[in-house]
Coordinates of C-alpha atoms in Angstrom, one line a residue:
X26 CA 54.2 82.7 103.0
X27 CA 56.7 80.2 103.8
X28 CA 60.5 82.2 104.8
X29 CA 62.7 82.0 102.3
X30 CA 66.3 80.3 102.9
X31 CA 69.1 82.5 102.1
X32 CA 71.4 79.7 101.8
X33 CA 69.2 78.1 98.5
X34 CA 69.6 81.0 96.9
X35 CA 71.8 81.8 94.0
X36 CA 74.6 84.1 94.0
X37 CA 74.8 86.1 90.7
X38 CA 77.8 85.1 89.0
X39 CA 78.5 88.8 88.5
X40 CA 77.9 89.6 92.2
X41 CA 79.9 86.8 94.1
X42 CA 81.3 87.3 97.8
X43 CA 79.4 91.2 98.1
X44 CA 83.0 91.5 100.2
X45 CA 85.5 90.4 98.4
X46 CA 88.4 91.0 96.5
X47 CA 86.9 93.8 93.9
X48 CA 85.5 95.5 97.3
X49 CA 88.6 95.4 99.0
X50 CA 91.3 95.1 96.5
X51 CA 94.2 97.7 97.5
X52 CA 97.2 99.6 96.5
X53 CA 99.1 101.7 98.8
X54 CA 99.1 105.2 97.5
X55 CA 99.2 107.3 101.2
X56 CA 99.6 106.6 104.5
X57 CA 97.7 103.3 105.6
X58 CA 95.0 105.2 107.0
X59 CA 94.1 107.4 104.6
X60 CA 94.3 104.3 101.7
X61 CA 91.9 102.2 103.9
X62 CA 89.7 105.2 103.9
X63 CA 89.5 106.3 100.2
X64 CA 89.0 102.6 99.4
X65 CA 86.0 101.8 102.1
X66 CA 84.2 105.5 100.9
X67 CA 85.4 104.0 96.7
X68 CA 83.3 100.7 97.3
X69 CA 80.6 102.5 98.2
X70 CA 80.1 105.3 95.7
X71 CA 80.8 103.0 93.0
X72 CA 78.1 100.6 94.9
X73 CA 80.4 97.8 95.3
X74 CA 79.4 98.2 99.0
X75 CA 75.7 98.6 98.3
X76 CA 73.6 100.6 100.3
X77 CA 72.2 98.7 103.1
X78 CA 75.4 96.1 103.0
X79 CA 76.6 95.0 106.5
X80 CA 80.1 95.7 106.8
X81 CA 82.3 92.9 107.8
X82 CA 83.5 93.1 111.7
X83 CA 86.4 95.0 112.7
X84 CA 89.3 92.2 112.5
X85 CA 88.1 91.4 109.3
X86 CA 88.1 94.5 107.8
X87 CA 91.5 95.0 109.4
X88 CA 92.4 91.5 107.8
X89 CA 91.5 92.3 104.0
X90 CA 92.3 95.8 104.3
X91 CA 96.3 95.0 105.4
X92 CA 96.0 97.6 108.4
X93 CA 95.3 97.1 112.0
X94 CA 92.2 97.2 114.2
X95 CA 93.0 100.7 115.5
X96 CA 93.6 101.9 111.7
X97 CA 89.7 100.3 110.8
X98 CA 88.3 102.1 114.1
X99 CA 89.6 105.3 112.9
X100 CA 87.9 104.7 109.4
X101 CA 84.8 104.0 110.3
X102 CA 84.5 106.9 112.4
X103 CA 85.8 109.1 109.7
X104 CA 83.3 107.3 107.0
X105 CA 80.2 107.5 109.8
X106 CA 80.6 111.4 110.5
X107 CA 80.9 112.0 106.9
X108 CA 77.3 110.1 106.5
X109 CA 78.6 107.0 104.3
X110 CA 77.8 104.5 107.1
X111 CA 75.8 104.3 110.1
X112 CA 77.0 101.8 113.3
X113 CA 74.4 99.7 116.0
X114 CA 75.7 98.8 119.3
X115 CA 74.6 95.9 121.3
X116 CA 74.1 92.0 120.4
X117 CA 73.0 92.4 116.5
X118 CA 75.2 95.5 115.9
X119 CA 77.3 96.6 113.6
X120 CA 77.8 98.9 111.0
X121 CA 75.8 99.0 107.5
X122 CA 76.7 101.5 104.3
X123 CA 74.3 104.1 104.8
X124 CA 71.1 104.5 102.6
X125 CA 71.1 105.1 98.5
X126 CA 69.6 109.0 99.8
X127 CA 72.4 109.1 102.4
X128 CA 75.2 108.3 100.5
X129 CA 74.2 110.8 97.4
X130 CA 73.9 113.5 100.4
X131 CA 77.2 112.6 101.9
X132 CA 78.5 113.2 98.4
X133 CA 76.8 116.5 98.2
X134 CA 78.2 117.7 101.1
X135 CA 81.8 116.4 101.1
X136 CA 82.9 116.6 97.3
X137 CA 82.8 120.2 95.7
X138 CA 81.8 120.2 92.1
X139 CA 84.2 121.1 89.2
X140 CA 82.9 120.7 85.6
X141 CA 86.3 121.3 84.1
X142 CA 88.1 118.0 86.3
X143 CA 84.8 116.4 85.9
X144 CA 85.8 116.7 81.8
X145 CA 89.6 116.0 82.2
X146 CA 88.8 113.1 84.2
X147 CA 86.6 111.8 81.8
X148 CA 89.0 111.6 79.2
X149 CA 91.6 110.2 81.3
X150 CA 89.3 107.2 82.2
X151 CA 88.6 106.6 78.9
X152 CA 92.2 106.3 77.5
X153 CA 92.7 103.9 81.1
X154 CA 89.3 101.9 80.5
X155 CA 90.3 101.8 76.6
X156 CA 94.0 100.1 77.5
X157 CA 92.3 98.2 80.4
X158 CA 89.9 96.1 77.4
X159 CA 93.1 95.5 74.9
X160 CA 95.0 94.4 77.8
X161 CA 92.6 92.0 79.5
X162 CA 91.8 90.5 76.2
X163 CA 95.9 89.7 75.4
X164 CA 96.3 88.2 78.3
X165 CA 93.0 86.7 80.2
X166 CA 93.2 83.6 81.3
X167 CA 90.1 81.3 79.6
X168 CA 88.5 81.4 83.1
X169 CA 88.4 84.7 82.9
X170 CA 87.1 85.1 79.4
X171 CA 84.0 83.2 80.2
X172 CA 83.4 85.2 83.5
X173 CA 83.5 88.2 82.0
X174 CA 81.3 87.4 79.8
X175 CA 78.7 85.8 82.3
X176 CA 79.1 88.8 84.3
X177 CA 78.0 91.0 81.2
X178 CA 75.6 88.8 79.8
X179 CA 73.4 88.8 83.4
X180 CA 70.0 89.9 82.9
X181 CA 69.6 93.0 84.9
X182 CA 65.7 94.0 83.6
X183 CA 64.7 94.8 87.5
X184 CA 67.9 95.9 88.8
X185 CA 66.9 99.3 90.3
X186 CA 69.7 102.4 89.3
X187 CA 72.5 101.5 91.7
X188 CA 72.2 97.7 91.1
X189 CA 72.4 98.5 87.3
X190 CA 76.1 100.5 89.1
X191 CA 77.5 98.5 90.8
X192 CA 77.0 95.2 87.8
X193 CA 79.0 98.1 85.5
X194 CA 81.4 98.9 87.9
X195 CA 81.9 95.0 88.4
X196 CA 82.5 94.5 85.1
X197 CA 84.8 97.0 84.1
X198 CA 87.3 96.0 87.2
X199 CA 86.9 92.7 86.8
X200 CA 88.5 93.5 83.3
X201 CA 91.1 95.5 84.6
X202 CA 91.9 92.9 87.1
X203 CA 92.1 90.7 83.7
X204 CA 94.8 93.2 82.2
X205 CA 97.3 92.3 84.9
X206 CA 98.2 95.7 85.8
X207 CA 97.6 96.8 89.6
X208 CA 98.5 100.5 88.9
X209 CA 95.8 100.5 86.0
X210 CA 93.4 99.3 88.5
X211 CA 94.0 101.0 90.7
X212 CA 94.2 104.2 88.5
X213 CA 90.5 103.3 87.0
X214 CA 88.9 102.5 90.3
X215 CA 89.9 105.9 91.9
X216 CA 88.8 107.8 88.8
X217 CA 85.3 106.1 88.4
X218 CA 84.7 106.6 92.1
X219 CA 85.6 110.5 91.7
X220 CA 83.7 110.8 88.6
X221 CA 80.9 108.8 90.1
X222 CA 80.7 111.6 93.0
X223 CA 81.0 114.4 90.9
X224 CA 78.0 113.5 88.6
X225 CA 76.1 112.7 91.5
X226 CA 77.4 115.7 92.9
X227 CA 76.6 118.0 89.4
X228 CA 72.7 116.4 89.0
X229 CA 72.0 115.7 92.8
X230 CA 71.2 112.1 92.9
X231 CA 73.1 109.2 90.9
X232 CA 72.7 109.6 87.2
X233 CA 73.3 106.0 85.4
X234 CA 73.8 105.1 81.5
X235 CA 71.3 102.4 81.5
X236 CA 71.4 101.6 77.6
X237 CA 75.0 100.3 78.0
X238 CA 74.0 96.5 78.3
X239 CA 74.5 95.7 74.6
X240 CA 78.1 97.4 75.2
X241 CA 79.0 95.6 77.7
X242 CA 78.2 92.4 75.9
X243 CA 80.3 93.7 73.2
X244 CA 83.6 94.1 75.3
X245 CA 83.1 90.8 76.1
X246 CA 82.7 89.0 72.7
X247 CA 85.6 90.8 71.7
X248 CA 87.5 90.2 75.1
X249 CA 86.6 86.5 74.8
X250 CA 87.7 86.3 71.2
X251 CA 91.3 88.1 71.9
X252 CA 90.6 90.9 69.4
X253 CA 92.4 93.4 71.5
X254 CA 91.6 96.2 68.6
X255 CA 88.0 95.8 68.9
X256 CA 87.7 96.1 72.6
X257 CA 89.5 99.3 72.4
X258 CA 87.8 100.9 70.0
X259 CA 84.4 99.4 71.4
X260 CA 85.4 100.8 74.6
X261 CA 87.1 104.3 73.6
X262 CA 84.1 105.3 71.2
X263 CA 81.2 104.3 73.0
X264 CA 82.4 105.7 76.5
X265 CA 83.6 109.2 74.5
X266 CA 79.6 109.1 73.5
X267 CA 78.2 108.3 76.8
X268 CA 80.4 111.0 78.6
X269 CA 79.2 113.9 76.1
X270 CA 75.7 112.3 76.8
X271 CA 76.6 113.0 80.7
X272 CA 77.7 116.5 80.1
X273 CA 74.3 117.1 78.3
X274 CA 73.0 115.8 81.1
X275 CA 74.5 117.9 83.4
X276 CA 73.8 121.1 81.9
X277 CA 70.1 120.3 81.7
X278 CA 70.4 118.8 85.4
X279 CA 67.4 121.2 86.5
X280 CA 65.1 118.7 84.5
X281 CA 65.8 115.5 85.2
X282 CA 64.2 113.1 87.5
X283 CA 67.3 110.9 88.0
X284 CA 65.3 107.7 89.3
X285 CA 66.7 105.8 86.3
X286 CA 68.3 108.5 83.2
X287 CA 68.5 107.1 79.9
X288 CA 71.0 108.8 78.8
X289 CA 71.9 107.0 75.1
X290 CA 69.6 105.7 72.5
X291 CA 70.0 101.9 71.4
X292 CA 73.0 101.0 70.7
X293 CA 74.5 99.7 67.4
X294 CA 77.7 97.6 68.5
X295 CA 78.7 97.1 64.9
X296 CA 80.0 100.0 63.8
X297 CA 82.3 99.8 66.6
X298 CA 83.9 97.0 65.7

């Protein structure tokens, strides 16, 4: 079999530089450490930093973090005894998010689990996520429009559970960048990281919507059209459904496989709208 050129191959447009600016996007909140920290461990729960992914080097962390070299040293030592990464030495080294089964453990062991935050933190993302769609689609540029809807519109038939996360989480930041709010970004990226963890957390491996395609299609139609009413109430409805679905999920955690949950049935996107 002849080897494959990685440099003939196409990029997804929903996927673009695996380290770039929703990976590393940040908004001070602590002290410099501590922010470069949460935001490395927040790109890879919500698989924005898949498993597997080489980290860039040191300096270039440093560079599209805003800290120093020091600061990164400290952060990956933090993120590699805590089991979210793992570092080689020597000529090819480097260091690489852990494994999909490494980084659900690391979550397992590092994040206690609380069904009552897990539910107030639901409904706060929603209300964020809700504002985030009416927001992006006042004020998104035309560019933006029609990425956001390429991004939603990507096939993702044999994208495996965490591919199928990371192409959500994509989608709903790259709508929240759209907004033209950092605060609301930020705000919606920490909560889906720590709800993220805590659902892994509840079930014991990471439990995924995957009937949310024709929604996600939905936000964007309405996004592209500027009907800032629709995306709200496509957005606030169907995520109010999907988190009760989580919760049921939850509760019967015992007998799920959590390969790939279905979690919804198909959905009707009209009588959101």
């Amino acid at each position: 079999m002849a080897a494959v050129d990685e440099t003939d191959q196409q990029t997804p447009v929903w996927d673009g530089d695996a380290f770039g600016a929703v990976a590393f996007q940040t908004r001070a909140r602590n002290s410099a450490m501590l922010d470069a920290a949460w935001h490395l461990r927040e790109a890879i729960v919500l698989c924005l930093l898949p498993p597997g992914a080489k980290l860039p080097t040191e300096p270039e962390l440093a560079r599209r973090l805003g800290v120093g070299v020091v600061t990164v040293r400290t952060v990956l030592s933090q993120l590699r005894a805590e089991g979210f990464i793992v570092t080689r030495r020597g000529r090819y080294g480097g260091s690489w998010v852990a494994s999909a089964d490494a980084v659900v453990a690391a979550s397992l062991r590092s994040t206690p689990f609380d069904c009552d935050a897990l539910r107030e933190q639901s409904e706060v993302l929603i209300g964020l996520e809700a504002q985030a769609m009416g927001l992006a689609a006042e004020r998104a540029t035309a560019e933006e429009r029609a990425e956001i809807v390429a991004i939603a519109a990507h096939p993702r038939d044999h994208f495996d559970v965490h591919e199928r996360q990371r192409h959500s989480n994509v989608f709903h930041l790259r709508v929240a960048e759209a907004a033209r709010n950092g605060d609301l970004l930020a705000s919606i990226r920490r909560y889906r990281a720590r709800l993220q963890e805590q659902r892994t957390v509840a079930v014991g491996h990471l439990v995924f919507c995957s009937n949310n395609h024709n929604y996600l299609l939905a936000i964007a139609e309405a996004i592209a059209d500027g009907d800032a009413d629709a995306a709200r109430n496509l957005c606030h409805r169907f995520l109010s459904e999907c988190w009760g679905c989580n919760f049921e999920v939850i509760g019967y955690a015992a007998g799920v496989d959590g390969r790939d949950v279905d979690l919804v049935g198909p959905l009707d996107v009209r009588r959101y709208r």
